[in-house]
Short mmCIF file of C-alpha atoms and ligand atoms in Angstrom, two decimals:
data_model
loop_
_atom_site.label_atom_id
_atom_site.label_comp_id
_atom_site.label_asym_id
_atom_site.label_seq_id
_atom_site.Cartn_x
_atom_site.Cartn_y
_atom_site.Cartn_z
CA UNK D 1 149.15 77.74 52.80
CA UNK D 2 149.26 74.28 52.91
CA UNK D 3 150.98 72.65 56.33
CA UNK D 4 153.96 70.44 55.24
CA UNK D 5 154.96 66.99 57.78
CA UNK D 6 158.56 67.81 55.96
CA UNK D 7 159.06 70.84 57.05
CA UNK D 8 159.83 71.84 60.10
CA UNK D 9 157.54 74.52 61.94
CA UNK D 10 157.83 77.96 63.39
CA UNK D 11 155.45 79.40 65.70
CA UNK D 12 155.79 83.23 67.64
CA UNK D 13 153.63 85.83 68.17
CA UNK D 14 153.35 89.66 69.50
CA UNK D 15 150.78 90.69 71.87
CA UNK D 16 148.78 93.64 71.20
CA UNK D 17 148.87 95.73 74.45
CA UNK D 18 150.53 98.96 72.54
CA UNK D 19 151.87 100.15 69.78
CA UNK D 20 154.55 97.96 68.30
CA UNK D 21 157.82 98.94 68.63
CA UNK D 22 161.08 98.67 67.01
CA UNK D 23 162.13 96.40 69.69
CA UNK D 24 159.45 93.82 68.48
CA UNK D 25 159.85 94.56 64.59
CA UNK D 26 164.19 93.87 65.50
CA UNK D 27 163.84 91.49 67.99
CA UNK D 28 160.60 89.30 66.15
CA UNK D 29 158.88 90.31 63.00
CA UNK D 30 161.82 91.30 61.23
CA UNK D 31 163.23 87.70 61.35
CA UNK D 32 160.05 86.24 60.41
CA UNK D 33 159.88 87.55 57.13
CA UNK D 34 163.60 86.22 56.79
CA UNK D 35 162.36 82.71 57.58
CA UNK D 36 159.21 82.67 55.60
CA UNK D 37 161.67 83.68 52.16
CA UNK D 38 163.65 81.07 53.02
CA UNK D 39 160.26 78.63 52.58
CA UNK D 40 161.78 75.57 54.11
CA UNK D 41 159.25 76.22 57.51
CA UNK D 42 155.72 76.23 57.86
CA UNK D 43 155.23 79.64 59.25
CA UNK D 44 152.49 80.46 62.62
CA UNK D 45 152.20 83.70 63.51
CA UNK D 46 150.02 84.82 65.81
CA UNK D 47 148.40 87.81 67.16
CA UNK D 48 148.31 87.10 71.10
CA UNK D 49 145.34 88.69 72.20
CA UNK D 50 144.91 86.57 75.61
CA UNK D 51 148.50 87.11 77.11
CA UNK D 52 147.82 91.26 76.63
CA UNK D 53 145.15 90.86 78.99
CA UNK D 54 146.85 89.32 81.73
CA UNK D 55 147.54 93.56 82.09
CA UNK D 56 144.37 95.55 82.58
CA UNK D 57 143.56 96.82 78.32
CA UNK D 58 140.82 99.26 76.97
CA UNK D 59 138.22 96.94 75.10
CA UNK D 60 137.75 98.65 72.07
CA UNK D 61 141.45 99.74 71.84
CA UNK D 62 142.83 96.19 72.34
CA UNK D 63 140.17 95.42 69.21
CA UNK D 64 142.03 98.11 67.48
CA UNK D 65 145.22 97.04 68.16
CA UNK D 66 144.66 93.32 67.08
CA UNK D 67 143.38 94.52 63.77
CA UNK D 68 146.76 96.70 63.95
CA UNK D 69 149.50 93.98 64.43
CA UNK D 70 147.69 91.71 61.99
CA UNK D 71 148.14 94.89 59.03
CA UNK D 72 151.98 95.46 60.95
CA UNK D 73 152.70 91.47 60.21
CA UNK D 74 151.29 92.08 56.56
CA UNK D 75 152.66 95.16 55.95
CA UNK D 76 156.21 93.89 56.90
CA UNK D 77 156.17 91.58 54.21
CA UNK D 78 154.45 88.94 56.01
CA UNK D 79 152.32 86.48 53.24
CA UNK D 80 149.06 85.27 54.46
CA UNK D 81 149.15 82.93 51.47
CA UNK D 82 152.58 81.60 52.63
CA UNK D 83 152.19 81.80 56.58
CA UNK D 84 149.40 81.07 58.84
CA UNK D 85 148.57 84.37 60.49
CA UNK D 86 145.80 84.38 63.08
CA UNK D 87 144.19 85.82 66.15
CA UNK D 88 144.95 83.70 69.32
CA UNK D 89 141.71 84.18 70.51
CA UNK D 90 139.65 82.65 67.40
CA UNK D 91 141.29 79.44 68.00
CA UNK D 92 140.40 78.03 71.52
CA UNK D 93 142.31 75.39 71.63
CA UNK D 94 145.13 77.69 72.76
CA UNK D 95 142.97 78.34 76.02
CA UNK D 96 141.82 74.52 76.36
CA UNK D 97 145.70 73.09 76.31
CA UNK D 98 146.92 75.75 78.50
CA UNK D 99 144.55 74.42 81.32
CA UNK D 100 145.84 70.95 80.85
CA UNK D 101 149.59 72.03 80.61
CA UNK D 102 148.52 74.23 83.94
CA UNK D 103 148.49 71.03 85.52
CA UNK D 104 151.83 70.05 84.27
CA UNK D 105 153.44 73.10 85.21
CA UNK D 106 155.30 73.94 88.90
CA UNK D 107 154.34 76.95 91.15
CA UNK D 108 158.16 76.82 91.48
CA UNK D 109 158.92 77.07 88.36
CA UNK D 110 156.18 79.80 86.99
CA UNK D 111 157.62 81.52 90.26
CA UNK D 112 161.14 82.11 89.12
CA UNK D 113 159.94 83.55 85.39
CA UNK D 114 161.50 87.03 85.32
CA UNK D 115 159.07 88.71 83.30
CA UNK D 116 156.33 87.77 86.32
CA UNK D 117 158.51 89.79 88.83
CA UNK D 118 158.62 92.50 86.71
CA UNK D 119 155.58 92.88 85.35
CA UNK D 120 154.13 92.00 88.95
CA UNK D 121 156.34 95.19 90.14
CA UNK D 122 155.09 97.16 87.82
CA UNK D 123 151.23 96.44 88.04
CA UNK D 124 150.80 96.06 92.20
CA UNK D 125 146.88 96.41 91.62
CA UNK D 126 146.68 93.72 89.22
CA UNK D 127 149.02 90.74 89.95
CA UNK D 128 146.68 88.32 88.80
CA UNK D 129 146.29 84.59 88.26
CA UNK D 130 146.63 84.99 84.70
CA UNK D 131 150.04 87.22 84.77
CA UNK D 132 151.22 84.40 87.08
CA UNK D 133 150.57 81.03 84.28
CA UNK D 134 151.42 83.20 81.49
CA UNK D 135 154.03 80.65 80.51
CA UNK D 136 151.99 77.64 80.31
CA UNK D 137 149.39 79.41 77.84
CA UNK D 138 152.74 80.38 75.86
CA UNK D 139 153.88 77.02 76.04
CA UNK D 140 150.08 76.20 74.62
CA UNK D 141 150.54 78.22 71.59
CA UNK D 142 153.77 76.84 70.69
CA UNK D 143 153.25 72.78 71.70
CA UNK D 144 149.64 72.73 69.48
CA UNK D 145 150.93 73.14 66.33
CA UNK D 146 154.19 70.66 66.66
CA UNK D 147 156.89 73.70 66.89
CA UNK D 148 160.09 73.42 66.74
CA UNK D 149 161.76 76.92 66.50
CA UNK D 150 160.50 79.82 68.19
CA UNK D 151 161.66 83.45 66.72
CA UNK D 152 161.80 86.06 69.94
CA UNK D 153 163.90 88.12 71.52
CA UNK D 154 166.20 87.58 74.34
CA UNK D 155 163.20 88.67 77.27
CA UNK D 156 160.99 85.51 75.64
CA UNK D 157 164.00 82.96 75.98
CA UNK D 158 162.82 82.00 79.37
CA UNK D 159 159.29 80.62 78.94
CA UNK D 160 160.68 79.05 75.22
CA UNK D 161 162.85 76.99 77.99
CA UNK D 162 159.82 76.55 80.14
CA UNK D 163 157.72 75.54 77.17
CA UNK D 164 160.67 72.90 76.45
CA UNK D 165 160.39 71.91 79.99
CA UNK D 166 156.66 71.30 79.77
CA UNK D 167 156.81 69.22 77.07
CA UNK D 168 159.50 67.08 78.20
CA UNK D 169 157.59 66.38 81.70
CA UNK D 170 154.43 65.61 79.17
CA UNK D 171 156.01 63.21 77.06
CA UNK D 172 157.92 61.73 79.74
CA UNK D 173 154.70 60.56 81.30
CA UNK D 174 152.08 60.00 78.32
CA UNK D 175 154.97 58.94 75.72
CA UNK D 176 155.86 61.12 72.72
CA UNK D 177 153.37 63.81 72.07
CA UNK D 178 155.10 67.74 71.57
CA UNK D 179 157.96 68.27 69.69
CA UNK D 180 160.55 69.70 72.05
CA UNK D 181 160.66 73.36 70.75
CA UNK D 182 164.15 75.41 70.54
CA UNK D 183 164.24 79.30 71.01
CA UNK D 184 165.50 80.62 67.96
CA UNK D 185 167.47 84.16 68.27
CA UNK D 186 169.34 86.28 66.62
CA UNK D 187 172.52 87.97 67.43
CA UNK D 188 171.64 91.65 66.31
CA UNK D 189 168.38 92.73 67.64
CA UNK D 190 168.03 90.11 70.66
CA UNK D 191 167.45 93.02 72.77
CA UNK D 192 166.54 96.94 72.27
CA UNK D 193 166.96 99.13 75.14
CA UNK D 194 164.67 101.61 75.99
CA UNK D 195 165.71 105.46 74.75
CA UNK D 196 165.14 107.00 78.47
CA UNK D 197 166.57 104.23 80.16
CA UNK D 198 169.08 102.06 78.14
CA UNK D 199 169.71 99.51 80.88
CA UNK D 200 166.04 98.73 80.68
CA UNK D 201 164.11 96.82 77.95
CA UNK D 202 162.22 98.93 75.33
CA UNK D 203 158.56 98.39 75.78
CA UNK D 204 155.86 99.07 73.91
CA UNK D 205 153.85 99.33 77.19
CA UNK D 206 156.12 101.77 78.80
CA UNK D 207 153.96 104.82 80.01
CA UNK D 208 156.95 107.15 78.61
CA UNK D 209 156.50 107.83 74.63
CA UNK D 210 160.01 108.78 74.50
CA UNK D 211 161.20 105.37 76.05
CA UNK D 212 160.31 103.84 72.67
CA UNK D 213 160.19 104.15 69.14
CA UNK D 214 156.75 102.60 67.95
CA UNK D 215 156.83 101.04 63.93
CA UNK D 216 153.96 103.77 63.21
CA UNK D 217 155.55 106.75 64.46
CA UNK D 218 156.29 109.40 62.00
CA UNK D 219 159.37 110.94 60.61
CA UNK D 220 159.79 113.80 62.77
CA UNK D 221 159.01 111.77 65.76
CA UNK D 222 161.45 108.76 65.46
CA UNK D 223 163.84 111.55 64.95
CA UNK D 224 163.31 113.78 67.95
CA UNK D 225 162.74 110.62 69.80
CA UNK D 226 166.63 109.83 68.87
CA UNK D 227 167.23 113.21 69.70
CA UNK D 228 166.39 112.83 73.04
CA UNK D 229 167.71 109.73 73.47
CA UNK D 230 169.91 109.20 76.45
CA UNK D 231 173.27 109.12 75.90
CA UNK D 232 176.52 109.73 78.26
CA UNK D 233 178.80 112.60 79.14
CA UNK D 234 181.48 111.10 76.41
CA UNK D 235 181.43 112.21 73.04
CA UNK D 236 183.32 109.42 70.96
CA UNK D 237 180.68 107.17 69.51
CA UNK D 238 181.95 103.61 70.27
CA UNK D 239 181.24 100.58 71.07
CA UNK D 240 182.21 99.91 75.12
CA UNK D 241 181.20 98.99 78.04
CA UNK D 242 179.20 101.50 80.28
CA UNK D 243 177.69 103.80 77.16
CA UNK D 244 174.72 101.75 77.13
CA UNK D 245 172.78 103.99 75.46
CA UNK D 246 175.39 104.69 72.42
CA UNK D 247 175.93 100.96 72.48
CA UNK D 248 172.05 100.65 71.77
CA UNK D 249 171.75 103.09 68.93
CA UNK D 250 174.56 101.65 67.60
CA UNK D 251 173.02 98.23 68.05
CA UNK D 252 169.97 99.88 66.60
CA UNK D 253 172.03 101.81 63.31
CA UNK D 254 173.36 98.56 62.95
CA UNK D 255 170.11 96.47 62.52
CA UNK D 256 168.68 99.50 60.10
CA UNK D 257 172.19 99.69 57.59
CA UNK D 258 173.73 96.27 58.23
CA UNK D 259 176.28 98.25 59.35
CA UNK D 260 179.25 96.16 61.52
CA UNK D 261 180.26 98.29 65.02
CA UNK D 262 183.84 98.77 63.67
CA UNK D 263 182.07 100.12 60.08
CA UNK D 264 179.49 102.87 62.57
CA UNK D 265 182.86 103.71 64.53
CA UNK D 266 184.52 104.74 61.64
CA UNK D 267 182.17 106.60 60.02
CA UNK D 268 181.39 108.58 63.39
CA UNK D 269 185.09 108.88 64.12
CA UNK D 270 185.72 112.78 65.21
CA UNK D 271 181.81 113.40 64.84
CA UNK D 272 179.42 113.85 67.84
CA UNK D 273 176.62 112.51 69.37
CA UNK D 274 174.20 115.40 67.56
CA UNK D 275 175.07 114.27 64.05
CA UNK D 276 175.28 110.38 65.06
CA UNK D 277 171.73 110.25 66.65
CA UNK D 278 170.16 112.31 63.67
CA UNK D 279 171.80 109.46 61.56
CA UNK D 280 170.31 106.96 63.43
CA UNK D 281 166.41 108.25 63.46
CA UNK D 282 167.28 108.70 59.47
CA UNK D 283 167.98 105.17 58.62
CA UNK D 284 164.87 104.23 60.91
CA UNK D 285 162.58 106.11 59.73
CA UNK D 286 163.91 105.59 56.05
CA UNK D 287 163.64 101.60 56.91
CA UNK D 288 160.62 101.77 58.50
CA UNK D 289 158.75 104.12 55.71
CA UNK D 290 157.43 101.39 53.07
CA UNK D 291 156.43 99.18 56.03
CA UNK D 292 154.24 102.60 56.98
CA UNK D 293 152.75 103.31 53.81
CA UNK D 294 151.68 99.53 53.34
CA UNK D 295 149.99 99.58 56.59
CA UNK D 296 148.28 102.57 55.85
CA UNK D 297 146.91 101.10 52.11
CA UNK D 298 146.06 97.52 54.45
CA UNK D 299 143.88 99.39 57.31
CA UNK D 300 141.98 101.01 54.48
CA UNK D 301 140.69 98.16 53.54
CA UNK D 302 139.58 96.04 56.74
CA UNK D 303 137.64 93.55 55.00
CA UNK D 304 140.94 92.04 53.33
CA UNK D 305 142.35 92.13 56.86
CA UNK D 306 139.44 90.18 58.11
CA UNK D 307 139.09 87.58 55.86
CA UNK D 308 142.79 86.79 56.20
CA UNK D 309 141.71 86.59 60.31
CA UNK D 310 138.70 84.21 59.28
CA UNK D 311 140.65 81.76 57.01
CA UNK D 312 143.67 81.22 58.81
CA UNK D 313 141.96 80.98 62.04
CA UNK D 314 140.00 78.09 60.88
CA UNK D 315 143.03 76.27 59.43
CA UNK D 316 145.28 76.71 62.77
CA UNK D 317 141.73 75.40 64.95
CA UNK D 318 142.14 72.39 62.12
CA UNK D 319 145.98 71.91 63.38
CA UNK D 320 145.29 72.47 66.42
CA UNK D 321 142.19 70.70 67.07
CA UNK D 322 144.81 67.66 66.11
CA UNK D 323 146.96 68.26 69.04
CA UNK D 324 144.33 68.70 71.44
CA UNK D 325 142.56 66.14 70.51
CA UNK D 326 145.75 63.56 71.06
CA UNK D 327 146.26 65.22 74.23
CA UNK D 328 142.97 64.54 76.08
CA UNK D 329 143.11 61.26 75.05
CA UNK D 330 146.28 60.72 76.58
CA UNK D 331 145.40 62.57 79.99
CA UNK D 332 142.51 59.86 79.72
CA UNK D 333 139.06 62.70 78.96
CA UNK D 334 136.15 60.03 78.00
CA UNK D 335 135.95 61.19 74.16
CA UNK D 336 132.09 62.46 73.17
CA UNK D 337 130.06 60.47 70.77
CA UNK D 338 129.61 61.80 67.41
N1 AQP B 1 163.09 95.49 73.34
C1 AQP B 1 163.04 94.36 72.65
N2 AQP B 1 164.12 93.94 71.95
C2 AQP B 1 164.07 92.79 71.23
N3 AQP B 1 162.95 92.02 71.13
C3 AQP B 1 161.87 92.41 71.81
N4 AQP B 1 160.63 91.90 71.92
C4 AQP B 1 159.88 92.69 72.73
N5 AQP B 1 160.60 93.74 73.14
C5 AQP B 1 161.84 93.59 72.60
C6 AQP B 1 160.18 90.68 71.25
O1 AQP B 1 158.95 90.98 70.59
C7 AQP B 1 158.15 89.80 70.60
C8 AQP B 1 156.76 90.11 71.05
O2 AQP B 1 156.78 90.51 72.39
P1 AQP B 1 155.42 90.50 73.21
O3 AQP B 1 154.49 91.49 72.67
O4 AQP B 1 154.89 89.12 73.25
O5 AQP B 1 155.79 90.82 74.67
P2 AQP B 1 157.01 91.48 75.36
O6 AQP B 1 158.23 90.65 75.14
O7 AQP B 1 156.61 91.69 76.78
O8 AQP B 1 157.14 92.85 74.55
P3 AQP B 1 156.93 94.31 75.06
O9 AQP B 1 157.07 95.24 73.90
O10 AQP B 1 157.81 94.57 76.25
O11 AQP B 1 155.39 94.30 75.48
P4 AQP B 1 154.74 94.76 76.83
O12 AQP B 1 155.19 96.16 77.05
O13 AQP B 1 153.28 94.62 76.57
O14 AQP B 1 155.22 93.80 77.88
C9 AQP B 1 158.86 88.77 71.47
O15 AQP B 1 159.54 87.87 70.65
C10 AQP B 1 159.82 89.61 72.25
O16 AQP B 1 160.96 88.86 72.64
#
């Protein structure tokens, strides 16, 4: 795909430190393929391979599960030949402007990030450096390439407002440089609660397999995951204010039918929660079934995979290379001789 100066540019990513789950395919992926049909952006997506190891990963399975998000983007529709789809890790300019925006970001500031509190609670043993300036390689990834909308959910919102900080301190002091990015979300979807505990985030990373509902997971699964699914003592399915968990399958019906709240209240009206959660693992797993068997024709055939890794990588370095190379020079790093 060829980069546009017209257009304007999106940039997100997943990281692969599980299996993807519905709350990333609602609250991300899903709305990417909606902007790339719409083809007035150029497109980034990225797999982000350094943020998942700011938590302790397997080697071989985080491998895996790069190769796996790339065929999940693909297989949800995603065009390599329309959007730039990469590995963060091929391109290293991500790692080389985080260190420079490092320096432009405040311990204050990377200390009040909510997703460092709870991922520090969570991980005791590991609270490293890296879980701590998450943000300003996030902010990397999204200032290289001249961003200006950022698809994520609701939990992301916070370092998209850093990363806007960032580049406002940046071009405050060097002159213009980044394009101020905006965080671009969604109404439906912004946020999937977790099955076991609906006042918590689903996440793929969440030791309980019954918390979430991964993109891969089979028929029978999603739907005695639903099953299971925590609910209240009530049996009216509505929309309301303490039913968190009805309020999230219904969120979650919703995203899978296009269903409105006062559309899934009617048609539940006078039926229980049995019959309403079997409905709801239906239209996922229905929804979610080409997406499966596309993914499962992609990772048969890794060498296609690859060679969409290899191209776009060496197109976003290109972009990116750009960016850096403007930035250094403003910072004042004596260029090299060629
Ligand atoms: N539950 C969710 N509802 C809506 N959107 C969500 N996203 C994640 N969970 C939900 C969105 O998915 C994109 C990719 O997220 P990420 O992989 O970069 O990291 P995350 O936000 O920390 O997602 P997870 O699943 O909770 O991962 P782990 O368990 O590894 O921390 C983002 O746009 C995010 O908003």
């Amino acid at each position: 795909m060829e980069f546009s100066k017209d257009k304007k540019t999106i940039f997100s990513a997943v990281q692969p430190s599980g299996n993807l789950t519905i709350g990333n395919y609602l609250g991300a992926i899903k709305n990417w393929q909606t902007l790339q049909d719409g083809g007035e952006f150029n497109c980034l997506y990225c797999v982000a391979d350094m943020h998942s190891i700011t938590v302790r990963q397997d080697p071989a399975l985080l491998r895996r599960r790069t190769l796996e998000t790339m065929a999940v983007y693909v297989a949800s529709g995603l065009d390599p030949e329309k959007n730039i789809m990469f590995v963060q890790s091929h391109v290293p300019a991500h790692a080389e402007l985080a260190w420079v925006l490092n320096c432009y970001t405040m311990f204050g500031e990377l200390s009040r990030m909510t997703q460092f509190k709870d991922k520090s609670a969570k991980n005791e043993q590991n609270i490293n450096a890296g879980l701590f300036t998450y943000p300003a390689l996030m902010a990397a990834d999204i200032l290289l390439y001249g961003t200006d909308l950022v698809p994520v959910g609701i939990d992301q919102k916070q370092h998209v407002e850093l990363a806007r900080d960032i580049a406002v301190r940046f071009n405050q002091i060097y002159g213009d440089t980044f394009t101020v990015p905006e965080p671009y979300i969604l109404q439906t979807g912004k946020k999937i609660y977790s099955l076991a505990e609906p006042e918590k985030k689903m996440s793929k990373s969440d030791e309980n397999v019954n918390s979430f509902i991964g993109i891969l997971d089979s028929r029978d699964v999603i739907i005695k995951k639903f099953k299971r699914a925590v609910t209240d003592s009530d049996t009216h399915v509505c929309y309301a204010e303490g039913k968190n968990g009805i309020n999230n399958l219904m969120t979650i019906y919703s995203c899978f039918t296009g269903k409105t709240m006062e559309e899934i209240e009617r048609e539940f009206d006078g039926k229980g929660y049995g019959e309403f959660k079997l409905a709801v693992g239906e239209a996922c797993a229905d929804a979610l079934a080409p997406l499966q068997k596309q993914y499962n024709c992609l990772m048969s055939d890794r060498s296609y995979l690859e060679g969409i890794l290899s191209q776009n990588a060496d197109y976003a370095a290109y972009l990116a290379r750009k960016m850096l190379s403007k930035v250094y020079r403003k910072v004042g790093f004596l260029a090299k001789n060629k």
